[in-house]
XYZ file of C-alpha atoms in Angstrom:
542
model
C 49.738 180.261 293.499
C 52.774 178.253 295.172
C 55.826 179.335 292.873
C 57.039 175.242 292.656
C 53.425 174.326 291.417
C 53.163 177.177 288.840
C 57.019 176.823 287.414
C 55.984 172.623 287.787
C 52.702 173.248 285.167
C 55.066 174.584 282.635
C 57.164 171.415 282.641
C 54.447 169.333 282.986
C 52.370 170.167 280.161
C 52.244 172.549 277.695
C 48.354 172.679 277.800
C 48.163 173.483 281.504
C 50.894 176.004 280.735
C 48.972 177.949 278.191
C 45.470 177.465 279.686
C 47.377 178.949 283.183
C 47.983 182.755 281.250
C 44.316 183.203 281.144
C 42.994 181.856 284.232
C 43.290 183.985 287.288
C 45.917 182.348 289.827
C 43.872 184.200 292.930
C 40.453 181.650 291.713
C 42.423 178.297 291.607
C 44.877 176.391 293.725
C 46.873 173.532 292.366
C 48.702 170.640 293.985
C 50.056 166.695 293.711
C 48.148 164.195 295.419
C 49.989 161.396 296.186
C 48.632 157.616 297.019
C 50.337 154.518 297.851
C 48.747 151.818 295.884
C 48.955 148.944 298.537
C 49.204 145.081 298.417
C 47.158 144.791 295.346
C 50.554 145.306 293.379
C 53.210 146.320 296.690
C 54.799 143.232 298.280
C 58.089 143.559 301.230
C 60.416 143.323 298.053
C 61.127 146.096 295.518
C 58.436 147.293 292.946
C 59.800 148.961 289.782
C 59.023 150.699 286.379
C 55.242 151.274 286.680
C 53.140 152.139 283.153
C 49.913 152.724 282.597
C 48.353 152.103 279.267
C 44.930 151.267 278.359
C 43.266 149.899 281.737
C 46.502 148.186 282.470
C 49.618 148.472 284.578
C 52.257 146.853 284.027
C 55.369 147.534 286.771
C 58.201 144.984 287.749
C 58.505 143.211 291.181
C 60.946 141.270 293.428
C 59.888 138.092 294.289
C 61.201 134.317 295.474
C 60.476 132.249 292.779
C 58.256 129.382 293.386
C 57.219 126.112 291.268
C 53.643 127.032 291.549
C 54.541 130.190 289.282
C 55.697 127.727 286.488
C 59.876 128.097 287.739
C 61.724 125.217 289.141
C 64.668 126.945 290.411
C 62.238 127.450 293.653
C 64.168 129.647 296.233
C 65.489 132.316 294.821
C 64.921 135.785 294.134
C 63.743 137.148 290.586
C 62.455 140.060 289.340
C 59.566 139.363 286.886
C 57.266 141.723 284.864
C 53.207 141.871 285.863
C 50.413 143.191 285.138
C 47.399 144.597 287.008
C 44.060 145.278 285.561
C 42.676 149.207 286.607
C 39.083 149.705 287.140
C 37.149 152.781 285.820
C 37.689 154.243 289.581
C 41.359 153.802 289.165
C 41.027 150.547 291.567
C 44.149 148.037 290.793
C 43.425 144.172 290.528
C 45.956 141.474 292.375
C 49.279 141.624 290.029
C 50.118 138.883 288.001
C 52.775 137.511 285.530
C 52.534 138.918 282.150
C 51.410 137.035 278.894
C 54.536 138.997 276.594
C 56.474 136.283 277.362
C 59.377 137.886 278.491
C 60.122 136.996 282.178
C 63.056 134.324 282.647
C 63.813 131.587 285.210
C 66.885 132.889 286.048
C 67.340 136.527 284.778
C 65.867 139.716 286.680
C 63.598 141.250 284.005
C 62.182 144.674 284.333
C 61.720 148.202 282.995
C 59.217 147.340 280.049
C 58.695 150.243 277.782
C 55.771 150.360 274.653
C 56.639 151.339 271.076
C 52.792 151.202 270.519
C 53.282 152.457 266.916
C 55.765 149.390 265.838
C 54.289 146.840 268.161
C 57.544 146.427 270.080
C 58.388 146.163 273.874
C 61.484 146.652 275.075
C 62.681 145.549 278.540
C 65.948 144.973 280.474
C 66.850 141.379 281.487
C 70.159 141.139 284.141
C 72.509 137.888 283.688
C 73.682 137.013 287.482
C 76.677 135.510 288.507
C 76.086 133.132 291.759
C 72.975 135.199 292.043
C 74.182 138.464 292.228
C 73.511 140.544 289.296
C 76.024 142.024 287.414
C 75.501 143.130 283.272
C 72.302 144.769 282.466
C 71.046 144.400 278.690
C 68.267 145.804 276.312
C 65.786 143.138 274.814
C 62.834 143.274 273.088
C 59.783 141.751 271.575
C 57.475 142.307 268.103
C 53.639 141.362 267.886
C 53.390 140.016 264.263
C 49.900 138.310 263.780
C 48.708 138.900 267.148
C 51.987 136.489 268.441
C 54.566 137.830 270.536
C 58.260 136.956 269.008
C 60.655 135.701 271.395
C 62.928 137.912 273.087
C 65.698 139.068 271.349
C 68.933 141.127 272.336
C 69.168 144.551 271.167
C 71.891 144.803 268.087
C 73.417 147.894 267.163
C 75.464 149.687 269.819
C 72.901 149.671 272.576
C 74.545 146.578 274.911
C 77.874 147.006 275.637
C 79.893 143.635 276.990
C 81.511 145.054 280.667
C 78.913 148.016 280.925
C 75.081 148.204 281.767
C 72.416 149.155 279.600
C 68.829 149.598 281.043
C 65.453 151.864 281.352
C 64.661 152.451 277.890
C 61.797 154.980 276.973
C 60.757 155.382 273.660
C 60.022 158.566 271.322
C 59.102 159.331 267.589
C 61.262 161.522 265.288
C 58.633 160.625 262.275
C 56.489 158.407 260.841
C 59.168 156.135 259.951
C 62.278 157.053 262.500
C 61.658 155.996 266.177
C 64.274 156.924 269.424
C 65.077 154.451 271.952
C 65.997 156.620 275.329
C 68.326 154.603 277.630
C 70.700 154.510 280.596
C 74.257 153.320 280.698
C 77.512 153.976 282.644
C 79.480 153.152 279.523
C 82.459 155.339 278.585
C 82.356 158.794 276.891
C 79.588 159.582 279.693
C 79.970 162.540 282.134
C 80.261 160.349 285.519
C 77.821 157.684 286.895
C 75.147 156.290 284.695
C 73.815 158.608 281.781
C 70.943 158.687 279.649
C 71.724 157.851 275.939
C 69.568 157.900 272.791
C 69.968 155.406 269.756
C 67.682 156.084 266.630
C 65.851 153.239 265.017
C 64.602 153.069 261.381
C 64.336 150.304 258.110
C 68.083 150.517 257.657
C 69.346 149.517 261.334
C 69.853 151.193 264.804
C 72.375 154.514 264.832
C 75.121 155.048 266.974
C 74.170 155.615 270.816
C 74.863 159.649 271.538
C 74.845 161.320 274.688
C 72.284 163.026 276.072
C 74.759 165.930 277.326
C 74.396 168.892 279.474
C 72.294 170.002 281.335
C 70.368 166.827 281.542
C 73.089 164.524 282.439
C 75.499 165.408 285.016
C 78.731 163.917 287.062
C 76.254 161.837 289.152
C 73.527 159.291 287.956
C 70.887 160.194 285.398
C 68.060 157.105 285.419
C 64.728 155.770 285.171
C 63.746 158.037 282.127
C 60.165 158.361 280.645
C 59.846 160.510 277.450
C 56.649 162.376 277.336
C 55.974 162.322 272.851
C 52.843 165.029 273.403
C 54.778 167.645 275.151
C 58.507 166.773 274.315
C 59.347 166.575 278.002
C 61.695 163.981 279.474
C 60.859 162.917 283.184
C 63.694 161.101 284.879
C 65.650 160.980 288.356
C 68.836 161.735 289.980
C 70.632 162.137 292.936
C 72.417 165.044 292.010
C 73.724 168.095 294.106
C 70.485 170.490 295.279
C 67.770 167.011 295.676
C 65.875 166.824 298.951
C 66.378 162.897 298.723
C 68.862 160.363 297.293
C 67.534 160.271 293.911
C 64.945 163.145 293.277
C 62.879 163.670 290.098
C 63.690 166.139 287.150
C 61.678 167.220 284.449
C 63.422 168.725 280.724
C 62.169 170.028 277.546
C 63.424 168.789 274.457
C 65.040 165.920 272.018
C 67.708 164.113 271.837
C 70.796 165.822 272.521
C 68.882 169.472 272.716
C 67.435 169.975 276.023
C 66.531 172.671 278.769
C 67.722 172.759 281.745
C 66.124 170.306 284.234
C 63.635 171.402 287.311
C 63.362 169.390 290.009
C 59.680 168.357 291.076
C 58.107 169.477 293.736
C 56.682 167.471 296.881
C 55.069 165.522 297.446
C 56.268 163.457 294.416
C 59.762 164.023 296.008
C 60.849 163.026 299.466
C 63.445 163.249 301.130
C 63.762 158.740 300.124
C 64.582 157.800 296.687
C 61.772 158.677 293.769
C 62.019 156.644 290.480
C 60.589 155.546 287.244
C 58.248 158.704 287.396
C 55.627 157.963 284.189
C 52.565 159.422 282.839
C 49.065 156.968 282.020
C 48.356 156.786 278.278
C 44.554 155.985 278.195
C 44.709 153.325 275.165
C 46.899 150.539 274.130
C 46.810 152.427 270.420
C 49.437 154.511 269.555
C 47.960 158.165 269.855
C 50.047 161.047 272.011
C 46.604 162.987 272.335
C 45.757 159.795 274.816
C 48.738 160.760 276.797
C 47.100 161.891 280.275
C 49.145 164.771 282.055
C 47.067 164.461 285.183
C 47.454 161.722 286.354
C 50.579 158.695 286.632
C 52.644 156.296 288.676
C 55.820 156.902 289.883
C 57.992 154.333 292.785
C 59.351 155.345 295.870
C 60.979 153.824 299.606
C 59.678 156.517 301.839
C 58.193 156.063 305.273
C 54.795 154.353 304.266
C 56.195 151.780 301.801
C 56.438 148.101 303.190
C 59.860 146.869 304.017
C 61.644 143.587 304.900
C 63.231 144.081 308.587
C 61.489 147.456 308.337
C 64.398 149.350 307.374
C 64.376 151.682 303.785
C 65.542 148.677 301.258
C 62.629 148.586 298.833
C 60.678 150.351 296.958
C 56.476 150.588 295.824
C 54.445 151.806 293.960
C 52.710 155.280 294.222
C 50.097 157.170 291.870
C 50.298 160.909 291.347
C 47.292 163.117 290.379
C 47.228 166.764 289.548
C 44.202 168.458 290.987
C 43.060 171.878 290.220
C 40.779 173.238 293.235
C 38.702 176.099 292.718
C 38.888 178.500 295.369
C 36.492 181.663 293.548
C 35.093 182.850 296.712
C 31.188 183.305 296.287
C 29.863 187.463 295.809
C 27.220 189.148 295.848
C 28.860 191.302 293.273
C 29.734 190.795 289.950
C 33.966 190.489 288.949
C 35.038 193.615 287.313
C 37.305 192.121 284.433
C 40.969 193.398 284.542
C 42.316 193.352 280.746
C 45.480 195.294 281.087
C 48.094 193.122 282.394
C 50.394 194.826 284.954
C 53.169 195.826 283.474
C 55.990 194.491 285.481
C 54.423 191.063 284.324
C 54.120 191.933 280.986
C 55.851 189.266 278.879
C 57.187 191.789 276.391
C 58.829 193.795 279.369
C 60.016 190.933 280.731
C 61.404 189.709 277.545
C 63.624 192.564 277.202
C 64.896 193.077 280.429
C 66.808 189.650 279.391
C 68.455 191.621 276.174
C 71.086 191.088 275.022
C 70.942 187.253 275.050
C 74.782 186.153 273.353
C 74.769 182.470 272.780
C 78.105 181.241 272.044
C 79.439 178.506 269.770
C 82.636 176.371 269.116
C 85.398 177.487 266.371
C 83.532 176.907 263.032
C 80.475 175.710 264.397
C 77.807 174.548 262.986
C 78.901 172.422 259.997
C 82.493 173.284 259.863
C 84.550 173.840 256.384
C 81.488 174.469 254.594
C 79.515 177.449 252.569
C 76.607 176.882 253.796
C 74.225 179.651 255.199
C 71.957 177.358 256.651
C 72.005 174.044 258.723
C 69.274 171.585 260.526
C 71.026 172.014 263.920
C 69.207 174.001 267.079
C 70.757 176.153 269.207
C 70.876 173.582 272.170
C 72.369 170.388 270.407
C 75.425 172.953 269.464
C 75.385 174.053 273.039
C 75.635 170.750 274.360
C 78.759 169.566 272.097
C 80.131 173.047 273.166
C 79.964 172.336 276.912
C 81.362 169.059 276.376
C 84.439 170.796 275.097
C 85.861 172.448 278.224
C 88.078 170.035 279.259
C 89.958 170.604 276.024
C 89.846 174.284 276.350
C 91.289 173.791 280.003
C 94.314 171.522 278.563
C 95.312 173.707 275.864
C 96.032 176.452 278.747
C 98.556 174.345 279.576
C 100.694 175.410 276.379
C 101.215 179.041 278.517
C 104.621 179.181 279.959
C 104.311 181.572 282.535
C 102.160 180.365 285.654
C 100.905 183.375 286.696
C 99.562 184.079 283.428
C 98.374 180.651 282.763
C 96.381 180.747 286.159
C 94.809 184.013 285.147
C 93.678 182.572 281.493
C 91.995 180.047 283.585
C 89.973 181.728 285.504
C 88.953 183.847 282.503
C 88.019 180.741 280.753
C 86.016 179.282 284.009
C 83.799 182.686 284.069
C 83.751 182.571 280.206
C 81.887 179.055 280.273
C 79.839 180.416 283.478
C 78.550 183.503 280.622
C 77.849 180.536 278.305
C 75.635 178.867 280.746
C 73.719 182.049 282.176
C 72.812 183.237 278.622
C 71.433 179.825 277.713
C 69.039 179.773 280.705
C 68.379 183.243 279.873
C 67.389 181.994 276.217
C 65.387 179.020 277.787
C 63.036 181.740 280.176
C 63.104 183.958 276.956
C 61.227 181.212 274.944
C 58.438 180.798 277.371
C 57.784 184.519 277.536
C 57.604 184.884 274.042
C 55.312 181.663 273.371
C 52.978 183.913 276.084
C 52.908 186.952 273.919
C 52.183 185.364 270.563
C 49.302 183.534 272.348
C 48.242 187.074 273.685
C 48.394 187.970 269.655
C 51.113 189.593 269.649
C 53.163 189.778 266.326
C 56.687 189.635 267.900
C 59.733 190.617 265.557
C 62.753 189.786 266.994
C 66.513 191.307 265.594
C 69.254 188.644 265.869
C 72.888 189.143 264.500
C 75.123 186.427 263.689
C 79.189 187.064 264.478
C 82.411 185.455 264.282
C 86.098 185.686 264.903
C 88.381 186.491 262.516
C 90.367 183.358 261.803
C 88.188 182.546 258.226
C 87.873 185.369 255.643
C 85.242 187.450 255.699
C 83.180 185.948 253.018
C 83.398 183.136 255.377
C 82.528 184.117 258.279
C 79.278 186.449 256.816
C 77.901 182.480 255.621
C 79.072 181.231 259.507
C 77.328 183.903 260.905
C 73.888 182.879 259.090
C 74.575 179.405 259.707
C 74.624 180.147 263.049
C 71.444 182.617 263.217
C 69.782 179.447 261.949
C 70.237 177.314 264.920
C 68.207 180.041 266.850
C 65.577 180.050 264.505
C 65.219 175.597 264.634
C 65.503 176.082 268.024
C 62.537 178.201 268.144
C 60.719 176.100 265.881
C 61.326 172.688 267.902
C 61.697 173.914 271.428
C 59.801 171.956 273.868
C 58.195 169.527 271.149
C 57.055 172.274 268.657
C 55.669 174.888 271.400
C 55.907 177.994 269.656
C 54.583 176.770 266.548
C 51.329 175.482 268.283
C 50.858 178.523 270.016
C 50.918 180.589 266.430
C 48.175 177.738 265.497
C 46.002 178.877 268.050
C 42.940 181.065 267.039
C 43.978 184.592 267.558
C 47.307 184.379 268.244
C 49.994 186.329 266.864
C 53.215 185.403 264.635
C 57.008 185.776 264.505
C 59.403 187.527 262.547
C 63.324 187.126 262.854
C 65.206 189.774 261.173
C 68.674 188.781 260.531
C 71.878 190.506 260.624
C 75.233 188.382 259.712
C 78.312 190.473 261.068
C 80.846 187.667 260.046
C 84.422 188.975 261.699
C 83.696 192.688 260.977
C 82.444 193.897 264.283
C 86.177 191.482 265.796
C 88.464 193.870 267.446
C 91.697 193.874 265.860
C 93.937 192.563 268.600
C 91.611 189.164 268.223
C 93.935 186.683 266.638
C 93.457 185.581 263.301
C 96.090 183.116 262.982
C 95.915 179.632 261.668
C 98.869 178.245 263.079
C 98.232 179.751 266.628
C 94.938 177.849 268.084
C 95.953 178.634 271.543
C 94.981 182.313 270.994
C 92.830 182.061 267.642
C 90.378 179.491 268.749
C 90.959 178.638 272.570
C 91.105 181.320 273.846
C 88.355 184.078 275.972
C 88.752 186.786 273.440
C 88.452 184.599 270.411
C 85.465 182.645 272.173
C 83.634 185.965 272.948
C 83.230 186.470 269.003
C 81.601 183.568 268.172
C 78.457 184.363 268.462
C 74.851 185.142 267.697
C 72.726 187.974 269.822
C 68.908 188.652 270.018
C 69.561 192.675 270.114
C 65.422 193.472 269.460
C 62.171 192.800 270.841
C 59.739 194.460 269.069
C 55.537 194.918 267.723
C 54.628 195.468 264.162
């Protein structure tokens, strides 16, 4: 099996990625089918933010205005929101305007995304200046009584005046807490346009929080679609290592805790821009079981798309499809069943090849000043806010007087953070083989120890060291929307044990500083950074 495909199927879906340990990859091949939708829905101008649900797509398009389409600013050039109905054979009707009532005379209006369980759409709509656009906002609508309200502007945080805010996806955090996914190049970003997350309950709309590393980066992060059955966020960027401009990513994960990205394979990349990559959800009822991870729309400008002046302006719209040929050859002779697996792709072998995994944390991380031996934080959300950090761990090099030796402490600290990044991908491709034993019903016990450095007292640092044994063990429990745990749900699978072991500072050497009043070498420093924290030590059977 192509090694892109079978590494894609794991982002993709967690289904195909558990069905794909049992079925022989010599009997099946599998593969992206691309198709460009034509005029039914494609026009010269720019198509945008196609979603499927139920037997309709909805998608955004750039067209000239005209009075017979209900505007009287006739002339100009407006991006409106349509529909198109899809057949049983996946056939597309002629687009039209849609009955939400959210398109404008005057406004480009685009990027609709369903809250199906709240009845609420949210789109973008872009005020223009002379016609040129130049603020992008969040709006939505609510169906009360079968009406549609009129559009209102998002409150909260979400719009900032002088900064855009656009391409909002939506997820669920519970029956009563929604998450509103969006893009913005507003400050406290890490360069370009990043994706942001605001939660949304009865008592108002939170603060909008940074998605972090490694899903945003120094370039642009955009067009996100969150994937609620799988916990996998789909979006594009035209960061370094792309075939294309803007190329389309895959991660695992929630909120601010997420794996790091793979690009997808072609041909849903090219080497032209690839956006708004979505997947069909087969009923206009909120259910992520009718989420269908076979099938979607994404947009693109390569060669075959229809352009004004035939040069590589605009964009249409293309659906993907995942096939699964079967390529068994026929025999005269029956298969002789192999049970053993080899063992060089043994996921228990492989597993501990990766040992020791050492993830690191921040001084007094997670929930600092406190007793606590426990906290509701995973692994990667402390990870991220760590990462964010090493800006301030480069300035506060700055406080060594000597230049050699400042230069030196540098370069210890860029090959520290380079450590901190290696063992969390390690961690990430740890995960997967594990979920792959349990399903093989395996009962796994794994031996983590929790450390610190010595700055606390011991006492202290024994509780910091379970606090942060914890984060491993929420991270295992809510990595890649709950995989782990569905995998022990499956008939015959195995379980999980996690025997801890909370070191706190006594395992610190002794020429570790300890002192309060000197951060420079107590907390920002390589040797104090190397003792904070946790290590899976043991992989082993009971």
């Amino acid at each position: 099996m192509n090694k892109s495909l079978s590494s894609l199927t794991l982002h993709l879906s967690a289904i195909i990625f558990l069905c794909c340990l049992t079925v022989s990859a010599a009997a099946q091949i599998t593969r992206y089918e691309v198709t460009h939708e034509g005029r039914k829905v494609n026009t010269p101008g720019s198509e945008s933010g196609p979603i499927r649900i139920g037997d309709t797509l909805y998608y955004s398009s750039l067209q000239e205005v005209s009075e017979s389409g209900g505007y009287i600013d006739f002339g100009i050039t407006i991006m409106r929101v349509f529909k198109s109905h899809v057949s049983e054979n996946g056939k597309l009707s002629n687009g039209e305007p849609e009955t939400f009532g959210i398109n404008h005379p005057s406004r480009h209006t685009g990027n609709v995304a369903f809250d199906l369980r709240n009845g609420i759409i949210y789109f973008t709509r872009c005020r223009m200046d002379n016609g040129d656009a130049y603020q992008n906002e969040i709006y939505y609508v609510k169906s009360k009584d079968g009406k549609w309200s009129k559009p209102q502007r998002m409150g909260g945080n979400v719009n900032m005046k002088g900064y855009n805010s656009t391409h909002p996806t939506v997820g669920y955090i519970s029956d009563s807490v929604s998450i509103l996914y969006f893009v913005s190049d507003r400050p406290g970003g890490l360069g370009g346009m990043d994706i942001w997350y605001v939660t949304i309950d009865k008592k108002g709309i939170g603060l909008p929080t940074n998605l972090g590393i490694p899903v945003n980066s120094q370039d642009d992060e955009i067009t996100p679609f969150y994937d609620q059955s799988e916990g996998v966020m789909y979006f594009s960027s035209n960061r370094p290592g792309g075939s294309g401009k803007h190329d389309i990513y895959s991660s695992s994960g929630a909120r601010n805790s997420w794996r790091k990205p793979s690009r997808l394979p072609e041909p849903i990349n090219s080497v032209e821009d690839d956006l708004y990559f979505t997947l069909n959800c087969t009923s206009s009822e909120y259910d992520v079981q009718n989420t269908n991870h076979n099938s979607g729309y994404f947009t693109s400008n390569r060669s075959d798309s229809y352009f004004i002046h035939d040069t590589s302006c605009c964009h249409d719209i293309y659906r993907w499809d995942y096939v699964v040929i079967d390529t068994t050859p026929v025999s005269s002779k029956p298969a002789v069943a192999e049970n053993k697996p080899a063992e060089d792709t043994c996921p228990c072998k492989q597993a501990r090849r990766l040992l020791p995994i050492k993830l690191f944390f921040h001084n007094d991380e997670p929930n600092p000043r406190c007793q606590d031996t426990t906290t509701s934080l995973t692994y990667f959300q402390t990870y991220n806010s760590y990462m964010f950090m090493r800006k301030t761990y480069r300035e506060r090099q700055n406080e060594i007087a000597d230049s050699t030796e400042r230069d030196m402490s540098l370069a210890m600290l860029e090959s520290f953070f380079g450590e901190v990044q290696y063992n969390s991908e390690k961690f990430e491709h740890f995960i997967h083989l594990l979920a792959q034993d349990i399903l093989n019903g395996r009962h796994v016990v794994l031996t983590v120890g929790g450390y610190a450095s010595p700055l606390h007292n011991s006492a202290y640092n024994v509780n910091l060291s379970k606090r942060r044994i914890a984060t491993i063990v929420n991270q295992l429990k809510e990595y890649n929307g709950g995989m782990i745990r569905r995998v022990m749900e499956q008939p015959g699978s195995g379980t999980l044990e996690i025997k801890r072991t909370p070191f706190g500072s006594s395992t610190a050497p002794k020429d570790v500083s300890s002192s309060a009043k000197d951060q420079l070498h107590s907390v920002y420093s390589v040797d104090a950074a190397r003792e904070r924290r946790i290590e899976i030590l043991g992989y082993d059977y009971r």
